[in-house]
Amino acid sequence: MDVHVVRRENRELYADLIERQFRIRHQIYVVERKWTELERPDGREIDQFDTDDTVYLIGLQNGEIVAGMRMVPTTSPTLLSDIFPQLALDSPVRRPDVYELSRIFVVPTKRGEHAGPRAEAVIQAAAMEYGLTIGLSAFTIVLETWWLPRLLDQGWRARPLGLPQDINGMSTTAVLVDVDDESWLEICARRAVPGPALLWQGLDGIDRNPLPNIMELA
Ligand code: COA
Ligand code: U4Y
């Protein structure tokens, strides 16, 4: 799976794929997960955090979307700042080097174990790769609490920002996850992700930090 970085500067190249993503998100979040507040008459799942500032990671296999994730700078409105501020004991993080992750998905046919690494691990490793490459120091995430042991088990350090609370019948928590070399190397090692996954088509002008040597894992 290749993971394409889509942001303001190259979005025109990806206009069709981004539209397909909104329809897949509708199928997954509105139809499957029944997050009915996200329902829209046009059959696209798109909310107030899908803006020009939003960065999308889109996982493609043979030209088809198999996985995705959304990243929103915390200097812009986020789920934590605007919808669920009660999940953070202190005021929500607002820093240029911290992005909020949300809307991770894998299409149903690609979930679980298949030949090769899980799409779910590849897309998360790709998020860490993105953070390292553009120089972030952390992610905030509002997530269902069942994710916590999964994050720790993939080698990420996740600190709670407050107590879990019931949201629409699910225990939900806000965390801060460190972005650092070790977190990327660990998820790659523990989840058999072979190395960098990101494609930066149309983003030649962006400053990019080098990644750590994946052979440090050996
Ligand atoms: N509630 C509780 N646990 C869940 C869950 C849910 N809605 N979805 C997944 N899990 C946990 C379970 O432990 C599950 O194992 P199980 O199937 O034996 O119960 C495990 O994650 C693996 O999930 P699986 O669906 O097989 O696939 P995956 O690891 O390839 O992908 C997701 C995980 C979450 C990316 C994928 O299930 C997905 O896209 N779901 C729909 C979108 C979504 O819910 N995103 C997260 C919103 S917080
Ligand atoms: C919105 C109102 O999946 N409500 C909204 C809006 C909590 C609830 O948020 C509601 C979403 C994964 C939704 C649900 O009942 C993170 C992750 N986060 C969720 C998301 O939306 O992406 C939010 C928590 S679920 O109905 N809700 N949007 N207005 N606009 C995560 C990401 C990265 C990973 C691991 C997991 O590394």
mmCIF file of C-alpha atoms and ligand atoms in Angstrom:
data_model
loop_
_atom_site.group_PDB
_atom_site.id
_atom_site.type_symbol
_atom_site.label_atom_id
_atom_site.label_comp_id
_atom_site.label_asym_id
_atom_site.label_seq_id
_atom_site.Cartn_x
_atom_site.Cartn_y
_atom_site.Cartn_z
ATOM 1 C CA MET A 1 0.000 0.000 0.000
ATOM 2 C CA ASP A 2 1.281 3.473 -0.909
ATOM 3 C CA VAL A 3 0.134 6.315 1.316
ATOM 4 C CA HIS A 4 -0.382 9.605 -0.501
ATOM 5 C CA VAL A 5 -0.016 12.927 1.309
ATOM 6 C CA VAL A 6 -2.766 15.334 0.246
ATOM 7 C CA ARG A 7 -2.740 18.911 1.460
ATOM 8 C CA ARG A 8 -3.666 22.371 0.265
ATOM 9 C CA GLU A 9 -0.736 22.609 -2.166
ATOM 10 C CA ASN A 10 -1.480 19.418 -4.146
ATOM 11 C CA ARG A 11 -5.184 18.950 -3.521
ATOM 12 C CA GLU A 12 -6.196 19.653 -7.107
ATOM 13 C CA LEU A 13 -4.220 16.603 -8.207
ATOM 14 C CA TYR A 14 -6.298 14.499 -5.844
ATOM 15 C CA ALA A 15 -9.751 16.090 -6.257
ATOM 16 C CA ASP A 16 -11.416 12.853 -7.424
ATOM 17 C CA LEU A 17 -9.796 10.690 -4.751
ATOM 18 C CA ILE A 18 -10.760 13.108 -1.990
ATOM 19 C CA GLU A 19 -14.382 12.938 -3.176
ATOM 20 C CA ARG A 20 -14.223 9.119 -3.184
ATOM 21 C CA GLN A 21 -12.804 9.264 0.325
ATOM 22 C CA PHE A 22 -15.793 11.308 1.574
ATOM 23 C CA ARG A 23 -18.169 8.669 0.143
ATOM 24 C CA ILE A 24 -16.199 5.812 1.715
ATOM 25 C CA ARG A 25 -16.203 7.696 5.014
ATOM 26 C CA HIS A 26 -20.001 7.977 4.738
ATOM 27 C CA GLN A 27 -20.265 4.216 4.274
ATOM 28 C CA ILE A 28 -17.948 3.521 7.219
ATOM 29 C CA TYR A 29 -18.909 6.170 9.781
ATOM 30 C CA VAL A 30 -22.589 6.837 9.049
ATOM 31 C CA VAL A 31 -23.757 3.439 7.744
ATOM 32 C CA GLU A 32 -21.435 1.012 9.586
ATOM 33 C CA ARG A 33 -20.543 2.862 12.812
ATOM 34 C CA LYS A 34 -23.915 4.689 12.909
ATOM 35 C CA TRP A 35 -22.401 8.061 13.828
ATOM 36 C CA THR A 36 -25.672 9.570 12.701
ATOM 37 C CA GLU A 37 -24.799 13.186 13.531
ATOM 38 C CA LEU A 38 -22.404 13.005 10.567
ATOM 39 C CA GLU A 39 -25.164 12.135 8.074
ATOM 40 C CA ARG A 40 -25.650 14.537 5.153
ATOM 41 C CA PRO A 41 -28.176 14.383 2.344
ATOM 42 C CA ASP A 42 -25.441 14.320 -0.315
ATOM 43 C CA GLY A 43 -24.017 10.979 0.892
ATOM 44 C CA ARG A 44 -20.613 12.436 1.744
ATOM 45 C CA GLU A 45 -19.205 12.335 5.263
ATOM 46 C CA ILE A 46 -17.522 15.700 5.613
ATOM 47 C CA ASP A 47 -17.508 17.917 8.693
ATOM 48 C CA GLN A 48 -16.266 21.326 9.879
ATOM 49 C CA PHE A 49 -12.716 19.959 10.275
ATOM 50 C CA ASP A 50 -12.374 19.098 6.580
ATOM 51 C CA THR A 51 -10.860 22.411 5.494
ATOM 52 C CA ASP A 52 -7.951 23.703 3.421
ATOM 53 C CA ASP A 53 -5.752 23.251 6.507
ATOM 54 C CA THR A 54 -6.575 19.541 6.747
ATOM 55 C CA VAL A 55 -3.967 17.025 5.624
ATOM 56 C CA TYR A 56 -5.199 13.653 4.336
ATOM 57 C CA LEU A 57 -3.269 10.418 4.203
ATOM 58 C CA ILE A 58 -4.821 8.168 1.588
ATOM 59 C CA GLY A 59 -3.735 4.533 1.313
ATOM 60 C CA LEU A 60 -4.050 3.175 -2.233
ATOM 61 C CA GLN A 61 -3.742 -0.344 -3.613
ATOM 62 C CA ASN A 62 -4.099 -0.722 -7.382
ATOM 63 C CA GLY A 63 -5.635 2.751 -7.567
ATOM 64 C CA GLU A 64 -8.337 1.927 -4.986
ATOM 65 C CA ILE A 65 -8.644 3.595 -1.576
ATOM 66 C CA VAL A 66 -8.082 1.002 1.137
ATOM 67 C CA ALA A 67 -7.299 3.190 4.157
ATOM 68 C CA GLY A 68 -7.244 6.777 5.307
ATOM 69 C CA MET A 69 -6.600 9.247 8.087
ATOM 70 C CA ARG A 70 -7.093 12.963 8.627
ATOM 71 C CA MET A 71 -4.708 15.396 10.360
ATOM 72 C CA VAL A 72 -5.743 18.866 11.510
ATOM 73 C CA PRO A 73 -3.305 21.469 12.892
ATOM 74 C CA THR A 74 -4.155 22.354 16.484
ATOM 75 C CA THR A 75 -3.757 26.038 15.594
ATOM 76 C CA SER A 76 -7.089 25.540 13.733
ATOM 77 C CA PRO A 77 -10.346 24.350 15.332
ATOM 78 C CA THR A 78 -10.227 20.628 16.219
ATOM 79 C CA LEU A 79 -12.553 17.966 17.630
ATOM 80 C CA LEU A 80 -10.839 18.465 21.011
ATOM 81 C CA SER A 81 -11.029 22.269 21.053
ATOM 82 C CA ASP A 82 -14.511 22.722 19.602
ATOM 83 C CA ILE A 83 -16.576 19.566 20.229
ATOM 84 C CA PHE A 84 -15.062 17.674 23.176
ATOM 85 C CA PRO A 85 -13.090 20.187 25.320
ATOM 86 C CA GLN A 86 -14.380 18.355 28.429
ATOM 87 C CA LEU A 87 -11.961 15.504 27.606
ATOM 88 C CA ALA A 88 -8.933 17.684 28.441
ATOM 89 C CA LEU A 89 -8.339 18.875 32.002
ATOM 90 C CA ASP A 90 -6.202 21.778 30.765
ATOM 91 C CA SER A 91 -7.164 24.015 27.885
ATOM 92 C CA PRO A 92 -6.767 22.235 24.541
ATOM 93 C CA VAL A 93 -3.297 22.141 23.005
ATOM 94 C CA ARG A 94 -2.839 24.813 20.301
ATOM 95 C CA ARG A 95 0.638 24.627 18.829
ATOM 96 C CA PRO A 96 2.014 24.639 15.291
ATOM 97 C CA ASP A 97 4.034 21.477 16.023
ATOM 98 C CA VAL A 98 0.998 19.458 17.195
ATOM 99 C CA TYR A 99 -1.673 18.033 14.850
ATOM 100 C CA GLU A 100 -4.891 16.220 15.773
ATOM 101 C CA LEU A 101 -5.423 12.784 14.176
ATOM 102 C CA SER A 102 -8.931 11.566 13.335
ATOM 103 C CA ARG A 103 -11.067 9.510 10.942
ATOM 104 C CA ILE A 104 -8.734 6.539 10.655
ATOM 105 C CA PHE A 105 -10.356 3.821 8.559
ATOM 106 C CA VAL A 106 -9.591 0.657 6.663
ATOM 107 C CA VAL A 107 -12.147 -0.599 4.134
ATOM 108 C CA PRO A 108 -13.861 -3.771 5.432
ATOM 109 C CA THR A 109 -12.203 -6.168 2.935
ATOM 110 C CA LYS A 110 -8.700 -5.080 4.023
ATOM 111 C CA ARG A 111 -9.167 -5.263 7.802
ATOM 112 C CA GLY A 112 -7.454 -7.827 10.012
ATOM 113 C CA GLU A 113 -4.640 -10.137 8.925
ATOM 114 C CA HIS A 114 -3.697 -10.514 5.250
ATOM 115 C CA ALA A 115 -0.423 -11.197 3.503
ATOM 116 C CA GLY A 116 1.890 -8.324 4.451
ATOM 117 C CA PRO A 117 1.475 -5.710 7.186
ATOM 118 C CA ARG A 118 -1.991 -4.622 8.342
ATOM 119 C CA ALA A 119 -3.282 -1.592 6.454
ATOM 120 C CA GLU A 120 -4.248 -0.207 9.870
ATOM 121 C CA ALA A 121 -0.585 -0.310 10.987
ATOM 122 C CA VAL A 122 0.735 1.077 7.702
ATOM 123 C CA ILE A 123 -1.560 4.104 7.863
ATOM 124 C CA GLN A 124 -0.576 4.800 11.480
ATOM 125 C CA ALA A 125 3.133 4.385 10.715
ATOM 126 C CA ALA A 126 2.565 6.781 7.805
ATOM 127 C CA ALA A 127 1.063 9.353 10.191
ATOM 128 C CA MET A 128 4.161 9.107 12.402
ATOM 129 C CA GLU A 129 6.352 9.352 9.272
ATOM 130 C CA TYR A 130 4.465 12.494 8.234
ATOM 131 C CA GLY A 131 4.922 14.048 11.682
ATOM 132 C CA LEU A 132 8.663 13.368 11.692
ATOM 133 C CA THR A 133 9.105 14.591 8.143
ATOM 134 C CA ILE A 134 7.492 17.985 8.722
ATOM 135 C CA GLY A 135 8.927 18.390 12.236
ATOM 136 C CA LEU A 136 5.941 17.824 14.535
ATOM 137 C CA SER A 137 6.514 17.001 18.204
ATOM 138 C CA ALA A 138 3.165 15.391 19.080
ATOM 139 C CA PHE A 139 -0.319 14.372 17.988
ATOM 140 C CA THR A 140 -3.499 14.893 19.959
ATOM 141 C CA ILE A 141 -6.233 12.306 19.404
ATOM 142 C CA VAL A 142 -9.844 12.048 20.604
ATOM 143 C CA LEU A 143 -10.478 8.322 20.436
ATOM 144 C CA GLU A 144 -12.617 5.525 21.731
ATOM 145 C CA THR A 145 -10.834 4.187 24.810
ATOM 146 C CA TRP A 146 -10.376 0.686 23.319
ATOM 147 C CA TRP A 147 -7.591 2.187 21.199
ATOM 148 C CA LEU A 148 -5.315 2.832 24.201
ATOM 149 C CA PRO A 149 -3.819 -0.663 24.579
ATOM 150 C CA ARG A 150 -3.461 -0.847 20.790
ATOM 151 C CA LEU A 151 -1.437 2.392 20.695
ATOM 152 C CA LEU A 152 0.835 1.222 23.529
ATOM 153 C CA ASP A 153 1.262 -2.204 21.959
ATOM 154 C CA GLN A 154 2.428 -0.648 18.691
ATOM 155 C CA GLY A 155 5.158 1.161 20.637
ATOM 156 C CA TRP A 156 3.585 4.635 20.884
ATOM 157 C CA ARG A 157 3.635 6.733 24.043
ATOM 158 C CA ALA A 158 0.130 8.062 24.664
ATOM 159 C CA ARG A 159 -0.529 10.334 27.646
ATOM 160 C CA PRO A 160 -4.120 10.940 28.776
ATOM 161 C CA LEU A 161 -5.187 14.589 28.693
ATOM 162 C CA GLY A 162 -8.178 13.918 30.955
ATOM 163 C CA LEU A 163 -10.571 11.236 32.159
ATOM 164 C CA PRO A 164 -12.497 8.962 29.766
ATOM 165 C CA GLN A 165 -16.138 9.966 29.295
ATOM 166 C CA ASP A 166 -19.191 8.419 27.695
ATOM 167 C CA ILE A 167 -19.855 9.937 24.274
ATOM 168 C CA ASN A 168 -22.729 8.500 22.262
ATOM 169 C CA GLY A 169 -22.540 5.295 24.296
ATOM 170 C CA MET A 170 -18.785 4.741 23.886
ATOM 171 C CA SER A 171 -16.036 5.426 26.425
ATOM 172 C CA THR A 172 -13.945 8.138 24.772
ATOM 173 C CA THR A 173 -10.597 9.688 25.751
ATOM 174 C CA ALA A 174 -8.208 12.406 24.616
ATOM 175 C CA VAL A 175 -4.493 11.634 24.443
ATOM 176 C CA LEU A 176 -1.217 13.259 23.469
ATOM 177 C CA VAL A 177 1.098 10.985 21.478
ATOM 178 C CA ASP A 178 4.817 11.781 21.111
ATOM 179 C CA VAL A 179 6.156 12.111 17.583
ATOM 180 C CA ASP A 180 9.731 10.871 17.602
ATOM 181 C CA ASP A 181 12.084 8.526 15.761
ATOM 182 C CA GLU A 182 11.568 5.723 18.245
ATOM 183 C CA SER A 183 7.776 5.710 17.811
ATOM 184 C CA TRP A 184 8.149 5.322 14.051
ATOM 185 C CA LEU A 185 10.870 2.660 14.301
ATOM 186 C CA GLU A 186 8.862 0.739 16.903
ATOM 187 C CA ILE A 187 5.586 0.602 14.960
ATOM 188 C CA CYS A 188 7.525 -0.487 11.870
ATOM 189 C CA ALA A 189 9.339 -3.222 13.806
ATOM 190 C CA ARG A 190 6.351 -4.479 15.776
ATOM 191 C CA ARG A 191 3.885 -4.428 12.873
ATOM 192 C CA ALA A 192 6.191 -5.539 10.024
ATOM 193 C CA VAL A 193 5.928 -2.211 8.211
ATOM 194 C CA PRO A 194 8.911 -2.306 5.817
ATOM 195 C CA GLY A 195 9.830 1.400 5.937
ATOM 196 C CA PRO A 196 8.696 4.769 4.581
ATOM 197 C CA ALA A 197 5.239 4.591 2.978
ATOM 198 C CA LEU A 198 4.507 8.203 2.041
ATOM 199 C CA LEU A 199 4.311 9.596 -1.480
ATOM 200 C CA TRP A 200 4.631 13.388 -1.780
ATOM 201 C CA GLN A 201 3.368 13.973 -5.321
ATOM 202 C CA GLY A 202 3.093 17.666 -6.169
ATOM 203 C CA LEU A 203 4.731 18.715 -2.875
ATOM 204 C CA ASP A 204 8.299 19.334 -4.065
ATOM 205 C CA GLY A 205 8.538 22.762 -2.431
ATOM 206 C CA ILE A 206 7.928 21.481 1.120
ATOM 207 C CA ASP A 207 10.872 21.231 3.547
ATOM 208 C CA ARG A 208 11.258 17.629 4.678
ATOM 209 C CA ASN A 209 13.402 16.267 7.502
ATOM 210 C CA PRO A 210 15.255 12.994 6.872
ATOM 211 C CA LEU A 211 13.826 9.859 8.502
ATOM 212 C CA PRO A 212 15.872 7.676 10.845
ATOM 213 C CA ASN A 213 17.559 4.690 9.219
ATOM 214 C CA ILE A 214 15.096 1.800 9.295
ATOM 215 C CA MET A 215 18.106 -0.555 9.511
ATOM 216 C CA GLU A 216 18.550 0.683 13.099
ATOM 217 C CA LEU A 217 15.839 -1.890 13.781
ATOM 218 C CA ALA A 218 17.912 -4.849 12.701
HETATM 219 N N1 COA B 1 -15.080 -1.273 19.010
HETATM 220 C C1 COA B 1 -14.216 -1.950 19.798
HETATM 221 N N2 COA B 1 -13.088 -2.539 19.329
HETATM 222 C C2 COA B 1 -12.824 -2.426 18.014
HETATM 223 C C3 COA B 1 -13.693 -1.742 17.124
HETATM 224 C C4 COA B 1 -14.866 -1.138 17.682
HETATM 225 N N3 COA B 1 -15.747 -0.445 16.924
HETATM 226 N N4 COA B 1 -13.184 -1.798 15.878
HETATM 227 C C5 COA B 1 -12.031 -2.519 15.974
HETATM 228 N N5 COA B 1 -11.807 -2.876 17.266
HETATM 229 C C6 COA B 1 -10.670 -3.623 17.822
HETATM 230 C C7 COA B 1 -11.069 -5.023 18.175
HETATM 231 O O1 COA B 1 -10.239 -5.471 19.234
HETATM 232 C C8 COA B 1 -10.738 -5.773 16.911
HETATM 233 O O2 COA B 1 -10.565 -7.114 17.124
HETATM 234 P P1 COA B 1 -11.828 -8.127 17.010
HETATM 235 O O3 COA B 1 -12.337 -7.956 15.614
HETATM 236 O O4 COA B 1 -11.231 -9.435 17.299
HETATM 237 O O5 COA B 1 -12.828 -7.648 18.002
HETATM 238 C C9 COA B 1 -9.453 -5.134 16.498
HETATM 239 O O6 COA B 1 -9.647 -3.727 16.824
HETATM 240 C C10 COA B 1 -9.093 -5.279 15.037
HETATM 241 O O7 COA B 1 -10.094 -4.691 14.253
HETATM 242 P P2 COA B 1 -10.355 -5.040 12.711
HETATM 243 O O8 COA B 1 -11.650 -4.392 12.330
HETATM 244 O O9 COA B 1 -10.184 -6.504 12.463
HETATM 245 O O10 COA B 1 -9.291 -4.358 11.853
HETATM 246 P P3 COA B 1 -7.999 -3.547 11.660
HETATM 247 O O11 COA B 1 -7.071 -3.635 12.804
HETATM 248 O O12 COA B 1 -7.486 -3.938 10.326
HETATM 249 O O13 COA B 1 -8.588 -2.043 11.533
HETATM 250 C C11 COA B 1 -9.934 -0.157 12.187
HETATM 251 C C12 COA B 1 -9.060 -1.330 12.671
HETATM 252 C C13 COA B 1 -10.481 0.542 13.423
HETATM 253 C C14 COA B 1 -9.089 0.791 11.365
HETATM 254 C C15 COA B 1 -11.099 -0.705 11.326
HETATM 255 O O14 COA B 1 -11.843 -1.634 12.103
HETATM 256 C C16 COA B 1 -12.033 0.368 10.816
HETATM 257 O O15 COA B 1 -11.765 1.014 9.819
HETATM 258 N N6 COA B 1 -13.189 0.561 11.487
HETATM 259 C C17 COA B 1 -14.185 1.558 11.069
HETATM 260 C C18 COA B 1 -13.726 2.965 11.335
HETATM 261 C C19 COA B 1 -13.482 3.227 12.811
HETATM 262 O O16 COA B 1 -14.215 2.756 13.659
HETATM 263 N N7 COA B 1 -12.405 3.992 13.093
HETATM 264 C C20 COA B 1 -12.020 4.333 14.440
HETATM 265 C C21 COA B 1 -12.983 5.209 15.096
HETATM 266 S S1 COA B 1 -12.539 5.511 16.808
HETATM 267 C C1 U4Y B 2 -18.245 16.232 14.569
HETATM 268 C C2 U4Y B 2 -19.837 16.133 16.288
HETATM 269 O O1 U4Y B 2 -11.656 7.828 15.388
HETATM 270 N N1 U4Y B 2 -19.492 14.882 16.666
HETATM 271 C C3 U4Y B 2 -18.517 14.282 15.968
HETATM 272 C C4 U4Y B 2 -17.849 14.901 14.899
HETATM 273 C C5 U4Y B 2 -16.415 10.113 19.340
HETATM 274 C C6 U4Y B 2 -17.621 10.646 18.638
HETATM 275 O O2 U4Y B 2 -17.259 11.766 17.868
HETATM 276 C C7 U4Y B 2 -18.362 12.063 17.061
HETATM 277 C C8 U4Y B 2 -17.005 12.911 15.140
HETATM 278 C C9 U4Y B 2 -8.950 7.467 15.906
HETATM 279 C C10 U4Y B 2 -18.725 10.691 16.514
HETATM 280 C C11 U4Y B 2 -18.425 9.758 17.697
HETATM 281 O O3 U4Y B 2 -19.603 9.382 18.346
HETATM 282 C C12 U4Y B 2 -9.646 8.544 16.255
HETATM 283 C C13 U4Y B 2 -11.064 8.658 16.000
HETATM 284 N N2 U4Y B 2 -11.690 9.730 16.464
HETATM 285 C C14 U4Y B 2 -13.072 10.057 16.178
HETATM 286 C C15 U4Y B 2 -13.193 10.733 14.811
HETATM 287 O O4 U4Y B 2 -14.194 11.414 14.561
HETATM 288 O O5 U4Y B 2 -12.305 10.545 13.985
HETATM 289 C C16 U4Y B 2 -13.598 10.927 17.283
HETATM 290 C C17 U4Y B 2 -13.839 10.156 18.563
HETATM 291 S S1 U4Y B 2 -15.234 9.149 18.416
HETATM 292 O O6 U4Y B 2 -20.067 10.640 16.129
HETATM 293 N N3 U4Y B 2 -17.961 13.043 16.050
HETATM 294 N N4 U4Y B 2 -16.925 14.042 14.410
HETATM 295 N N5 U4Y B 2 -19.232 16.799 15.276
HETATM 296 N N6 U4Y B 2 -17.662 16.884 13.579
HETATM 297 C C18 U4Y B 2 -7.488 7.344 15.996
HETATM 298 C C19 U4Y B 2 -6.691 8.098 15.073
HETATM 299 C C20 U4Y B 2 -5.369 7.780 14.893
HETATM 300 C C21 U4Y B 2 -4.836 6.556 15.324
HETATM 301 C C22 U4Y B 2 -5.642 5.797 16.191
HETATM 302 C C23 U4Y B 2 -6.959 6.099 16.378
HETATM 303 O O7 U4Y B 2 -3.451 6.451 15.416
#
